């Protein structure tokens, strides 16, 4: 791989920024200063340092965001604020895309990656990857309604939802865990028992919890943080 490509993929900067750093003699390859953008390096075995700090190459990157309400999950949109605009400058945006989507008014855990195979896998209903939501409802939900939702309800022109799990937090607040991701799924599941979602936040994706990441906050995570084992 070319040295400048390696450096941009490590998040050091654009190709032109990297060129400047090289001319400033800030980069060493195996201890020797390099000023050559097109130098061929071995990204696994060579030791590349920037300002004395070793750079780690990652082909695939994974980030979590606590998506705030009011932004749409899209890679591009002319009219609306999009989640990509909230990614801080230290995030390497090359080939990055959101994994699935959250509605504009939904908050919480949204993943980004450049790993298409991973995204496909975790979004496939066949993989049974759990997504957990904190839901506030317009009205209290009864134990019978909870059982009904858990065993599957009809949404989306006849689609029967797979089994889900509900933990009650209060009369009208629940934690709902589902293994699929149909359009407006949680909202539709609640409508199926005559209720309405007034607040929705995804708090977990597979093994990854949102914990205390602040709204709009972004953190880099590993594939193993998301899906253990
Ligand atoms: N279900 C919904 O209804 N909306 C979301 O954003 C996510 C799940």
JSON list of C-alpha atoms and ligand atoms in Angstrom, two decimals:
[
{"chain": "A", "resi": 1, "resn": "UNK", "atom": "CA", "xyz": [0.00, 0.00, 0.00]},
{"chain": "A", "resi": 2, "resn": "UNK", "atom": "CA", "xyz": [1.18, 3.58, -0.66]},
{"chain": "A", "resi": 3, "resn": "UNK", "atom": "CA", "xyz": [2.35, 5.50, 2.39]},
{"chain": "A", "resi": 4, "resn": "UNK", "atom": "CA", "xyz": [-0.05, 8.41, 1.78]},
{"chain": "A", "resi": 5, "resn": "UNK", "atom": "CA", "xyz": [-3.03, 6.02, 1.41]},
{"chain": "A", "resi": 6, "resn": "UNK", "atom": "CA", "xyz": [-2.05, 4.27, 4.62]},
{"chain": "A", "resi": 7, "resn": "UNK", "atom": "CA", "xyz": [-1.88, 7.61, 6.44]},
{"chain": "A", "resi": 8, "resn": "UNK", "atom": "CA", "xyz": [-5.23, 8.89, 5.19]},
{"chain": "A", "resi": 9, "resn": "UNK", "atom": "CA", "xyz": [-6.83, 5.58, 6.17]},
{"chain": "A", "resi": 10, "resn": "UNK", "atom": "CA", "xyz": [-5.35, 5.96, 9.66]},
{"chain": "A", "resi": 11, "resn": "UNK", "atom": "CA", "xyz": [-7.21, 9.28, 9.87]},
{"chain": "A", "resi": 12, "resn": "UNK", "atom": "CA", "xyz": [-4.19, 11.57, 9.77]},
{"chain": "A", "resi": 13, "resn": "UNK", "atom": "CA", "xyz": [-5.71, 13.83, 7.12]},
{"chain": "A", "resi": 14, "resn": "UNK", "atom": "CA", "xyz": [-6.42, 14.23, 3.44]},
{"chain": "A", "resi": 15, "resn": "UNK", "atom": "CA", "xyz": [-3.83, 13.26, 0.82]},
{"chain": "A", "resi": 16, "resn": "UNK", "atom": "CA", "xyz": [-2.67, 16.90, 0.52]},
{"chain": "A", "resi": 17, "resn": "UNK", "atom": "CA", "xyz": [-2.43, 17.32, 4.32]},
{"chain": "A", "resi": 18, "resn": "UNK", "atom": "CA", "xyz": [-0.46, 14.08, 4.49]},
{"chain": "A", "resi": 19, "resn": "UNK", "atom": "CA", "xyz": [1.93, 15.38, 1.79]},
{"chain": "A", "resi": 20, "resn": "UNK", "atom": "CA", "xyz": [2.64, 18.45, 3.95]},
{"chain": "A", "resi": 21, "resn": "UNK", "atom": "CA", "xyz": [3.37, 16.29, 7.00]},
{"chain": "A", "resi": 22, "resn": "UNK", "atom": "CA", "xyz": [5.74, 14.19, 4.93]},
{"chain": "A", "resi": 23, "resn": "UNK", "atom": "CA", "xyz": [7.61, 17.29, 3.71]},
{"chain": "A", "resi": 24, "resn": "UNK", "atom": "CA", "xyz": [7.84, 18.46, 7.34]},
{"chain": "A", "resi": 25, "resn": "UNK", "atom": "CA", "xyz": [9.73, 15.21, 8.11]},
{"chain": "A", "resi": 26, "resn": "UNK", "atom": "CA", "xyz": [7.17, 14.12, 10.69]},
{"chain": "A", "resi": 27, "resn": "UNK", "atom": "CA", "xyz": [6.76, 10.59, 9.37]},
{"chain": "A", "resi": 28, "resn": "UNK", "atom": "CA", "xyz": [9.11, 7.65, 9.87]},
{"chain": "A", "resi": 29, "resn": "UNK", "atom": "CA", "xyz": [8.95, 4.19, 8.33]},
{"chain": "A", "resi": 30, "resn": "UNK", "atom": "CA", "xyz": [10.79, 1.65, 10.49]},
{"chain": "A", "resi": 31, "resn": "UNK", "atom": "CA", "xyz": [12.65, 4.51, 12.18]},
{"chain": "A", "resi": 32, "resn": "UNK", "atom": "CA", "xyz": [13.74, 6.28, 8.99]},
{"chain": "A", "resi": 33, "resn": "UNK", "atom": "CA", "xyz": [12.23, 9.63, 7.97]},
{"chain": "A", "resi": 34, "resn": "UNK", "atom": "CA", "xyz": [10.22, 9.33, 4.77]},
{"chain": "A", "resi": 35, "resn": "UNK", "atom": "CA", "xyz": [9.16, 12.20, 2.53]},
{"chain": "A", "resi": 36, "resn": "UNK", "atom": "CA", "xyz": [7.83, 9.90, -0.20]},
{"chain": "A", "resi": 37, "resn": "UNK", "atom": "CA", "xyz": [4.03, 9.89, -0.55]},
{"chain": "A", "resi": 38, "resn": "UNK", "atom": "CA", "xyz": [4.15, 7.02, -3.02]},
{"chain": "A", "resi": 39, "resn": "UNK", "atom": "CA", "xyz": [6.54, 4.86, -1.01]},
{"chain": "A", "resi": 40, "resn": "UNK", "atom": "CA", "xyz": [5.23, 1.26, -0.85]},
{"chain": "A", "resi": 41, "resn": "UNK", "atom": "CA", "xyz": [4.78, 0.08, 2.72]},
{"chain": "A", "resi": 42, "resn": "UNK", "atom": "CA", "xyz": [3.59, -3.14, 4.34]},
{"chain": "A", "resi": 43, "resn": "UNK", "atom": "CA", "xyz": [0.72, -1.99, 6.55]},
{"chain": "A", "resi": 44, "resn": "UNK", "atom": "CA", "xyz": [0.95, -5.08, 8.76]},
{"chain": "A", "resi": 45, "resn": "UNK", "atom": "CA", "xyz": [4.69, -5.45, 9.34]},
{"chain": "A", "resi": 46, "resn": "UNK", "atom": "CA", "xyz": [6.18, -1.98, 8.88]},
{"chain": "A", "resi": 47, "resn": "UNK", "atom": "CA", "xyz": [6.21, 0.45, 11.79]},
{"chain": "A", "resi": 48, "resn": "UNK", "atom": "CA", "xyz": [4.94, 3.85, 10.69]},
{"chain": "A", "resi": 49, "resn": "UNK", "atom": "CA", "xyz": [5.18, 6.71, 13.17]},
{"chain": "A", "resi": 50, "resn": "UNK", "atom": "CA", "xyz": [3.74, 10.20, 13.07]},
{"chain": "A", "resi": 51, "resn": "UNK", "atom": "CA", "xyz": [5.46, 12.58, 15.45]},
{"chain": "A", "resi": 52, "resn": "UNK", "atom": "CA", "xyz": [6.87, 9.59, 17.32]},
{"chain": "A", "resi": 53, "resn": "UNK", "atom": "CA", "xyz": [3.49, 7.87, 17.72]},
{"chain": "A", "resi": 54, "resn": "UNK", "atom": "CA", "xyz": [2.81, 4.54, 15.97]},
{"chain": "A", "resi": 55, "resn": "UNK", "atom": "CA", "xyz": [-0.09, 4.54, 13.51]},
{"chain": "A", "resi": 56, "resn": "UNK", "atom": "CA", "xyz": [-2.43, 1.56, 13.57]},
{"chain": "A", "resi": 57, "resn": "UNK", "atom": "CA", "xyz": [-4.05, 0.48, 10.34]},
{"chain": "A", "resi": 58, "resn": "UNK", "atom": "CA", "xyz": [-7.67, -0.59, 10.46]},
{"chain": "A", "resi": 59, "resn": "UNK", "atom": "CA", "xyz": [-9.29, -1.73, 7.27]},
{"chain": "A", "resi": 60, "resn": "UNK", "atom": "CA", "xyz": [-12.72, -1.68, 8.87]},
{"chain": "A", "resi": 61, "resn": "UNK", "atom": "CA", "xyz": [-13.94, 0.96, 11.28]},
{"chain": "A", "resi": 62, "resn": "UNK", "atom": "CA", "xyz": [-16.96, 0.99, 13.58]},
{"chain": "A", "resi": 63, "resn": "UNK", "atom": "CA", "xyz": [-18.42, 3.97, 15.42]},
{"chain": "A", "resi": 64, "resn": "UNK", "atom": "CA", "xyz": [-21.46, 4.44, 17.63]},
{"chain": "A", "resi": 65, "resn": "UNK", "atom": "CA", "xyz": [-23.46, 7.66, 17.87]},
{"chain": "A", "resi": 66, "resn": "UNK", "atom": "CA", "xyz": [-26.13, 8.73, 20.30]},
{"chain": "A", "resi": 67, "resn": "UNK", "atom": "CA", "xyz": [-28.35, 10.14, 17.56]},
{"chain": "A", "resi": 68, "resn": "UNK", "atom": "CA", "xyz": [-30.31, 13.17, 18.71]},
{"chain": "A", "resi": 69, "resn": "UNK", "atom": "CA", "xyz": [-33.90, 13.78, 17.55]},
{"chain": "A", "resi": 70, "resn": "UNK", "atom": "CA", "xyz": [-34.33, 16.06, 14.56]},
{"chain": "A", "resi": 71, "resn": "UNK", "atom": "CA", "xyz": [-31.73, 14.60, 12.20]},
{"chain": "A", "resi": 72, "resn": "UNK", "atom": "CA", "xyz": [-32.38, 12.05, 9.52]},
{"chain": "A", "resi": 73, "resn": "UNK", "atom": "CA", "xyz": [-30.44, 8.84, 8.96]},
{"chain": "A", "resi": 74, "resn": "UNK", "atom": "CA", "xyz": [-29.15, 9.32, 5.45]},
{"chain": "A", "resi": 75, "resn": "UNK", "atom": "CA", "xyz": [-25.79, 9.59, 3.75]},
{"chain": "A", "resi": 76, "resn": "UNK", "atom": "CA", "xyz": [-27.00, 12.62, 1.76]},
{"chain": "A", "resi": 77, "resn": "UNK", "atom": "CA", "xyz": [-29.95, 15.01, 1.84]},
{"chain": "A", "resi": 78, "resn": "UNK", "atom": "CA", "xyz": [-30.27, 18.50, 0.44]},
{"chain": "A", "resi": 79, "resn": "UNK", "atom": "CA", "xyz": [-33.09, 19.72, 2.67]},
{"chain": "A", "resi": 80, "resn": "UNK", "atom": "CA", "xyz": [-32.58, 18.09, 6.06]},
{"chain": "A", "resi": 81, "resn": "UNK", "atom": "CA", "xyz": [-29.88, 17.81, 8.71]},
{"chain": "A", "resi": 82, "resn": "UNK", "atom": "CA", "xyz": [-28.31, 14.38, 8.40]},
{"chain": "A", "resi": 83, "resn": "UNK", "atom": "CA", "xyz": [-26.45, 12.18, 10.85]},
{"chain": "A", "resi": 84, "resn": "UNK", "atom": "CA", "xyz": [-23.26, 12.27, 8.74]},
{"chain": "A", "resi": 85, "resn": "UNK", "atom": "CA", "xyz": [-22.95, 16.00, 9.50]},
{"chain": "A", "resi": 86, "resn": "UNK", "atom": "CA", "xyz": [-22.74, 15.21, 13.22]},
{"chain": "A", "resi": 87, "resn": "UNK", "atom": "CA", "xyz": [-19.64, 13.04, 12.88]},
{"chain": "A", "resi": 88, "resn": "UNK", "atom": "CA", "xyz": [-16.68, 14.87, 14.46]},
{"chain": "A", "resi": 89, "resn": "UNK", "atom": "CA", "xyz": [-13.56, 15.64, 12.43]},
{"chain": "A", "resi": 90, "resn": "UNK", "atom": "CA", "xyz": [-11.51, 12.82, 14.02]},
{"chain": "A", "resi": 91, "resn": "UNK", "atom": "CA", "xyz": [-13.85, 10.21, 12.49]},
{"chain": "A", "resi": 92, "resn": "UNK", "atom": "CA", "xyz": [-12.47, 8.75, 9.24]},
{"chain": "A", "resi": 93, "resn": "UNK", "atom": "CA", "xyz": [-15.44, 9.31, 6.95]},
{"chain": "A", "resi": 94, "resn": "UNK", "atom": "CA", "xyz": [-14.14, 7.56, 3.87]},
{"chain": "A", "resi": 95, "resn": "UNK", "atom": "CA", "xyz": [-16.72, 4.95, 2.71]},
{"chain": "A", "resi": 96, "resn": "UNK", "atom": "CA", "xyz": [-18.56, 5.29, 6.02]},
{"chain": "A", "resi": 97, "resn": "UNK", "atom": "CA", "xyz": [-22.32, 4.74, 6.14]},
{"chain": "A", "resi": 98, "resn": "UNK", "atom": "CA", "xyz": [-24.98, 4.31, 8.84]},
{"chain": "A", "resi": 99, "resn": "UNK", "atom": "CA", "xyz": [-25.97, 0.73, 9.71]},
{"chain": "A", "resi": 100, "resn": "UNK", "atom": "CA", "xyz": [-29.75, 0.68, 9.23]},
{"chain": "A", "resi": 101, "resn": "UNK", "atom": "CA", "xyz": [-31.80, 3.71, 10.20]},
{"chain": "A", "resi": 102, "resn": "UNK", "atom": "CA", "xyz": [-33.56, 5.45, 13.02]},
{"chain": "A", "resi": 103, "resn": "UNK", "atom": "CA", "xyz": [-36.55, 7.74, 12.38]},
{"chain": "A", "resi": 104, "resn": "UNK", "atom": "CA", "xyz": [-36.01, 11.51, 12.48]},
{"chain": "A", "resi": 105, "resn": "UNK", "atom": "CA", "xyz": [-37.65, 11.76, 15.90]},
{"chain": "A", "resi": 106, "resn": "UNK", "atom": "CA", "xyz": [-35.92, 8.66, 17.32]},
{"chain": "A", "resi": 107, "resn": "UNK", "atom": "CA", "xyz": [-32.87, 9.04, 19.53]},
{"chain": "A", "resi": 108, "resn": "UNK", "atom": "CA", "xyz": [-30.15, 6.65, 20.51]},
{"chain": "A", "resi": 109, "resn": "UNK", "atom": "CA", "xyz": [-27.65, 4.12, 19.32]},
{"chain": "A", "resi": 110, "resn": "UNK", "atom": "CA", "xyz": [-26.78, 4.34, 15.65]},
{"chain": "A", "resi": 111, "resn": "UNK", "atom": "CA", "xyz": [-23.79, 2.51, 14.21]},
{"chain": "A", "resi": 112, "resn": "UNK", "atom": "CA", "xyz": [-21.56, 3.61, 11.35]},
{"chain": "A", "resi": 113, "resn": "UNK", "atom": "CA", "xyz": [-19.08, 1.46, 9.49]},
{"chain": "A", "resi": 114, "resn": "UNK", "atom": "CA", "xyz": [-17.27, 0.97, 6.19]},
{"chain": "A", "resi": 115, "resn": "UNK", "atom": "CA", "xyz": [-17.74, -2.82, 6.55]},
{"chain": "A", "resi": 116, "resn": "UNK", "atom": "CA", "xyz": [-20.53, -3.78, 4.16]},
{"chain": "A", "resi": 117, "resn": "UNK", "atom": "CA", "xyz": [-20.48, -7.47, 5.01]},
{"chain": "A", "resi": 118, "resn": "UNK", "atom": "CA", "xyz": [-20.86, -6.72, 8.74]},
{"chain": "A", "resi": 119, "resn": "UNK", "atom": "CA", "xyz": [-23.72, -4.29, 8.13]},
{"chain": "A", "resi": 120, "resn": "UNK", "atom": "CA", "xyz": [-25.56, -6.77, 5.93]},
{"chain": "A", "resi": 121, "resn": "UNK", "atom": "CA", "xyz": [-25.13, -9.50, 8.54]},
{"chain": "A", "resi": 122, "resn": "UNK", "atom": "CA", "xyz": [-26.34, -7.56, 11.59]},
{"chain": "A", "resi": 123, "resn": "UNK", "atom": "CA", "xyz": [-29.32, -6.13, 9.72]},
{"chain": "A", "resi": 124, "resn": "UNK", "atom": "CA", "xyz": [-30.49, -9.46, 8.35]},
{"chain": "A", "resi": 125, "resn": "UNK", "atom": "CA", "xyz": [-33.51, -10.78, 10.32]},
{"chain": "A", "resi": 126, "resn": "UNK", "atom": "CA", "xyz": [-31.96, -14.22, 9.93]},
{"chain": "A", "resi": 127, "resn": "UNK", "atom": "CA", "xyz": [-29.10, -13.15, 12.24]},
{"chain": "A", "resi": 128, "resn": "UNK", "atom": "CA", "xyz": [-31.54, -12.47, 15.11]},
{"chain": "A", "resi": 129, "resn": "UNK", "atom": "CA", "xyz": [-29.50, -9.49, 16.29]},
{"chain": "A", "resi": 130, "resn": "UNK", "atom": "CA", "xyz": [-31.30, -7.85, 19.21]},
{"chain": "A", "resi": 131, "resn": "UNK", "atom": "CA", "xyz": [-32.13, -4.16, 19.24]},
{"chain": "A", "resi": 132, "resn": "UNK", "atom": "CA", "xyz": [-33.50, -2.73, 22.48]},
{"chain": "A", "resi": 133, "resn": "UNK", "atom": "CA", "xyz": [-35.60, 0.42, 22.70]},
{"chain": "A", "resi": 134, "resn": "UNK", "atom": "CA", "xyz": [-36.78, 2.58, 25.57]},
{"chain": "A", "resi": 135, "resn": "UNK", "atom": "CA", "xyz": [-40.35, 3.54, 24.71]},
{"chain": "A", "resi": 136, "resn": "UNK", "atom": "CA", "xyz": [-42.68, 6.11, 26.27]},
{"chain": "A", "resi": 137, "resn": "UNK", "atom": "CA", "xyz": [-46.31, 5.59, 25.33]},
{"chain": "A", "resi": 138, "resn": "UNK", "atom": "CA", "xyz": [-49.23, 7.97, 25.20]},
{"chain": "A", "resi": 139, "resn": "UNK", "atom": "CA", "xyz": [-51.29, 5.70, 27.48]},
{"chain": "A", "resi": 140, "resn": "UNK", "atom": "CA", "xyz": [-50.54, 2.99, 30.01]},
{"chain": "A", "resi": 141, "resn": "UNK", "atom": "CA", "xyz": [-50.05, -0.46, 28.52]},
{"chain": "A", "resi": 142, "resn": "UNK", "atom": "CA", "xyz": [-51.74, -3.47, 30.16]},
{"chain": "A", "resi": 143, "resn": "UNK", "atom": "CA", "xyz": [-50.08, -6.81, 30.89]},
{"chain": "A", "resi": 144, "resn": "UNK", "atom": "CA", "xyz": [-52.35, -8.42, 28.28]},
{"chain": "A", "resi": 145, "resn": "UNK", "atom": "CA", "xyz": [-51.27, -5.91, 25.64]},
{"chain": "A", "resi": 146, "resn": "UNK", "atom": "CA", "xyz": [-47.64, -6.56, 26.55]},
{"chain": "A", "resi": 147, "resn": "UNK", "atom": "CA", "xyz": [-48.16, -10.31, 26.05]},
{"chain": "A", "resi": 148, "resn": "UNK", "atom": "CA", "xyz": [-49.88, -9.66, 22.72]},
{"chain": "A", "resi": 149, "resn": "UNK", "atom": "CA", "xyz": [-47.00, -7.52, 21.45]},
{"chain": "A", "resi": 150, "resn": "UNK", "atom": "CA", "xyz": [-44.45, -10.04, 22.70]},
{"chain": "A", "resi": 151, "resn": "UNK", "atom": "CA", "xyz": [-46.04, -12.94, 20.87]},
{"chain": "A", "resi": 152, "resn": "UNK", "atom": "CA", "xyz": [-46.30, -10.99, 17.58]},
{"chain": "A", "resi": 153, "resn": "UNK", "atom": "CA", "xyz": [-48.71, -8.46, 16.11]},
{"chain": "A", "resi": 154, "resn": "UNK", "atom": "CA", "xyz": [-49.81, -7.63, 12.59]},
{"chain": "A", "resi": 155, "resn": "UNK", "atom": "CA", "xyz": [-48.18, -4.50, 11.12]},
{"chain": "A", "resi": 156, "resn": "UNK", "atom": "CA", "xyz": [-47.31, -3.20, 7.69]},
{"chain": "A", "resi": 157, "resn": "UNK", "atom": "CA", "xyz": [-50.09, -4.58, 5.51]},
{"chain": "A", "resi": 158, "resn": "UNK", "atom": "CA", "xyz": [-50.29, -7.97, 7.14]},
{"chain": "A", "resi": 159, "resn": "UNK", "atom": "CA", "xyz": [-46.73, -8.63, 8.34]},
{"chain": "A", "resi": 160, "resn": "UNK", "atom": "CA", "xyz": [-46.68, -10.64, 11.57]},
{"chain": "A", "resi": 161, "resn": "UNK", "atom": "CA", "xyz": [-43.84, -9.49, 13.84]},
{"chain": "A", "resi": 162, "resn": "UNK", "atom": "CA", "xyz": [-41.47, -12.04, 15.31]},
{"chain": "A", "resi": 163, "resn": "UNK", "atom": "CA", "xyz": [-41.47, -12.70, 19.05]},
{"chain": "A", "resi": 164, "resn": "UNK", "atom": "CA", "xyz": [-40.16, -9.81, 21.12]},
{"chain": "A", "resi": 165, "resn": "UNK", "atom": "CA", "xyz": [-39.47, -9.10, 24.79]},
{"chain": "A", "resi": 166, "resn": "UNK", "atom": "CA", "xyz": [-40.85, -6.33, 26.94]},
{"chain": "A", "resi": 167, "resn": "UNK", "atom": "CA", "xyz": [-39.68, -5.13, 30.33]},
{"chain": "A", "resi": 168, "resn": "UNK", "atom": "CA", "xyz": [-42.00, -2.72, 32.10]},
{"chain": "A", "resi": 169, "resn": "UNK", "atom": "CA", "xyz": [-40.48, 0.45, 33.51]},
{"chain": "A", "resi": 170, "resn": "UNK", "atom": "CA", "xyz": [-43.73, 2.18, 34.53]},
{"chain": "A", "resi": 171, "resn": "UNK", "atom": "CA", "xyz": [-47.37, 2.22, 33.42]},
{"chain": "A", "resi": 172, "resn": "UNK", "atom": "CA", "xyz": [-46.55, 3.82, 30.08]},
{"chain": "A", "resi": 173, "resn": "UNK", "atom": "CA", "xyz": [-42.80, 3.21, 29.82]},
{"chain": "A", "resi": 174, "resn": "UNK", "atom": "CA", "xyz": [-41.27, -0.04, 28.54]},
{"chain": "A", "resi": 175, "resn": "UNK", "atom": "CA", "xyz": [-38.04, -1.55, 27.24]},
{"chain": "A", "resi": 176, "resn": "UNK", "atom": "CA", "xyz": [-38.78, -3.46, 24.03]},
{"chain": "A", "resi": 177, "resn": "UNK", "atom": "CA", "xyz": [-36.30, -5.87, 22.44]},
{"chain": "A", "resi": 178, "resn": "UNK", "atom": "CA", "xyz": [-36.82, -6.87, 18.81]},
{"chain": "A", "resi": 179, "resn": "UNK", "atom": "CA", "xyz": [-34.78, -8.90, 16.31]},
{"chain": "A", "resi": 180, "resn": "UNK", "atom": "CA", "xyz": [-35.95, -7.24, 13.10]},
{"chain": "A", "resi": 181, "resn": "UNK", "atom": "CA", "xyz": [-36.17, -3.73, 11.75]},
{"chain": "A", "resi": 182, "resn": "UNK", "atom": "CA", "xyz": [-39.22, -3.07, 9.62]},
{"chain": "A", "resi": 183, "resn": "UNK", "atom": "CA", "xyz": [-40.08, 0.53, 8.74]},
{"chain": "A", "resi": 184, "resn": "UNK", "atom": "CA", "xyz": [-41.41, 2.31, 11.90]},
{"chain": "A", "resi": 185, "resn": "UNK", "atom": "CA", "xyz": [-41.51, -1.11, 13.54]},
{"chain": "A", "resi": 186, "resn": "UNK", "atom": "CA", "xyz": [-41.76, -0.10, 17.20]},
{"chain": "A", "resi": 187, "resn": "UNK", "atom": "CA", "xyz": [-44.33, 2.60, 16.47]},
{"chain": "A", "resi": 188, "resn": "UNK", "atom": "CA", "xyz": [-46.39, 0.17, 14.41]},
{"chain": "A", "resi": 189, "resn": "UNK", "atom": "CA", "xyz": [-46.20, -2.55, 17.07]},
{"chain": "A", "resi": 190, "resn": "UNK", "atom": "CA", "xyz": [-47.61, -0.14, 19.64]},
{"chain": "A", "resi": 191, "resn": "UNK", "atom": "CA", "xyz": [-50.30, 1.07, 17.25]},
{"chain": "A", "resi": 192, "resn": "UNK", "atom": "CA", "xyz": [-51.33, -2.57, 16.80]},
{"chain": "A", "resi": 193, "resn": "UNK", "atom": "CA", "xyz": [-52.49, -2.56, 20.45]},
{"chain": "A", "resi": 194, "resn": "UNK", "atom": "CA", "xyz": [-54.16, 0.86, 20.21]},
{"chain": "A", "resi": 195, "resn": "UNK", "atom": "CA", "xyz": [-51.33, 2.92, 21.71]},
{"chain": "A", "resi": 196, "resn": "UNK", "atom": "CA", "xyz": [-48.92, 5.55, 20.40]},
{"chain": "A", "resi": 197, "resn": "UNK", "atom": "CA", "xyz": [-45.18, 6.09, 20.89]},
{"chain": "A", "resi": 198, "resn": "UNK", "atom": "CA", "xyz": [-44.39, 9.59, 22.18]},
{"chain": "A", "resi": 199, "resn": "UNK", "atom": "CA", "xyz": [-40.66, 9.03, 22.78]},
{"chain": "A", "resi": 200, "resn": "UNK", "atom": "CA", "xyz": [-38.32, 6.41, 21.35]},
{"chain": "A", "resi": 201, "resn": "UNK", "atom": "CA", "xyz": [-34.66, 5.77, 22.06]},
{"chain": "A", "resi": 202, "resn": "UNK", "atom": "CA", "xyz": [-32.53, 2.79, 20.99]},
{"chain": "A", "resi": 203, "resn": "UNK", "atom": "CA", "xyz": [-30.44, 1.83, 24.00]},
{"chain": "A", "resi": 204, "resn": "UNK", "atom": "CA", "xyz": [-28.76, -1.34, 22.74]},
{"chain": "A", "resi": 205, "resn": "UNK", "atom": "CA", "xyz": [-27.64, -2.84, 19.44]},
{"chain": "A", "resi": 206, "resn": "UNK", "atom": "CA", "xyz": [-26.59, -6.51, 19.83]},
{"chain": "A", "resi": 207, "resn": "UNK", "atom": "CA", "xyz": [-24.11, -6.46, 22.76]},
{"chain": "A", "resi": 208, "resn": "UNK", "atom": "CA", "xyz": [-23.38, -2.75, 22.57]},
{"chain": "A", "resi": 209, "resn": "UNK", "atom": "CA", "xyz": [-25.09, -0.47, 25.09]},
{"chain": "A", "resi": 210, "resn": "UNK", "atom": "CA", "xyz": [-25.49, 3.28, 24.70]},
{"chain": "A", "resi": 211, "resn": "UNK", "atom": "CA", "xyz": [-24.70, 3.78, 28.40]},
{"chain": "A", "resi": 212, "resn": "UNK", "atom": "CA", "xyz": [-23.89, 7.43, 29.14]},
{"chain": "A", "resi": 213, "resn": "UNK", "atom": "CA", "xyz": [-22.84, 8.58, 25.67]},
{"chain": "A", "resi": 214, "resn": "UNK", "atom": "CA", "xyz": [-24.24, 12.13, 25.47]},
{"chain": "A", "resi": 215, "resn": "UNK", "atom": "CA", "xyz": [-26.72, 13.10, 22.69]},
{"chain": "A", "resi": 216, "resn": "UNK", "atom": "CA", "xyz": [-24.72, 13.79, 19.52]},
{"chain": "A", "resi": 217, "resn": "UNK", "atom": "CA", "xyz": [-21.70, 12.02, 21.04]},
{"chain": "A", "resi": 218, "resn": "UNK", "atom": "CA", "xyz": [-19.64, 9.59, 18.95]},
{"chain": "A", "resi": 219, "resn": "UNK", "atom": "CA", "xyz": [-17.25, 6.85, 20.08]},
{"chain": "A", "resi": 220, "resn": "UNK", "atom": "CA", "xyz": [-15.11, 4.42, 18.14]},
{"chain": "A", "resi": 221, "resn": "UNK", "atom": "CA", "xyz": [-15.91, 0.77, 18.94]},
{"chain": "A", "resi": 222, "resn": "UNK", "atom": "CA", "xyz": [-14.69, -2.61, 17.72]},
{"chain": "A", "resi": 223, "resn": "UNK", "atom": "CA", "xyz": [-16.65, -5.31, 15.90]},
{"chain": "A", "resi": 224, "resn": "UNK", "atom": "CA", "xyz": [-16.31, -7.45, 19.07]},
{"chain": "A", "resi": 225, "resn": "UNK", "atom": "CA", "xyz": [-17.83, -4.64, 21.19]},
{"chain": "A", "resi": 226, "resn": "UNK", "atom": "CA", "xyz": [-20.92, -4.88, 18.99]},
{"chain": "A", "resi": 227, "resn": "UNK", "atom": "CA", "xyz": [-21.16, -8.64, 18.55]},
{"chain": "A", "resi": 228, "resn": "UNK", "atom": "CA", "xyz": [-19.26, -10.65, 21.15]},
{"chain": "A", "resi": 229, "resn": "UNK", "atom": "CA", "xyz": [-17.72, -14.02, 20.40]},
{"chain": "B", "resi": 1, "resn": "LIG", "atom": "N1", "xyz": [-38.90, 1.58, 15.30]},
{"chain": "B", "resi": 1, "resn": "LIG", "atom": "C1", "xyz": [-39.47, 2.76, 14.97]},
{"chain": "B", "resi": 1, "resn": "LIG", "atom": "O1", "xyz": [-40.67, 2.88, 14.92]},
{"chain": "B", "resi": 1, "resn": "LIG", "atom": "N2", "xyz": [-38.67, 3.80, 14.71]},
{"chain": "B", "resi": 1, "resn": "LIG", "atom": "C2", "xyz": [-37.32, 3.74, 14.79]},
{"chain": "B", "resi": 1, "resn": "LIG", "atom": "O2", "xyz": [-36.63, 4.75, 14.55]},
{"chain": "B", "resi": 1, "resn": "LIG", "atom": "C3", "xyz": [-36.75, 2.51, 15.15]},
{"chain": "B", "resi": 1, "resn": "LIG", "atom": "C4", "xyz": [-37.55, 1.45, 15.40]}
]
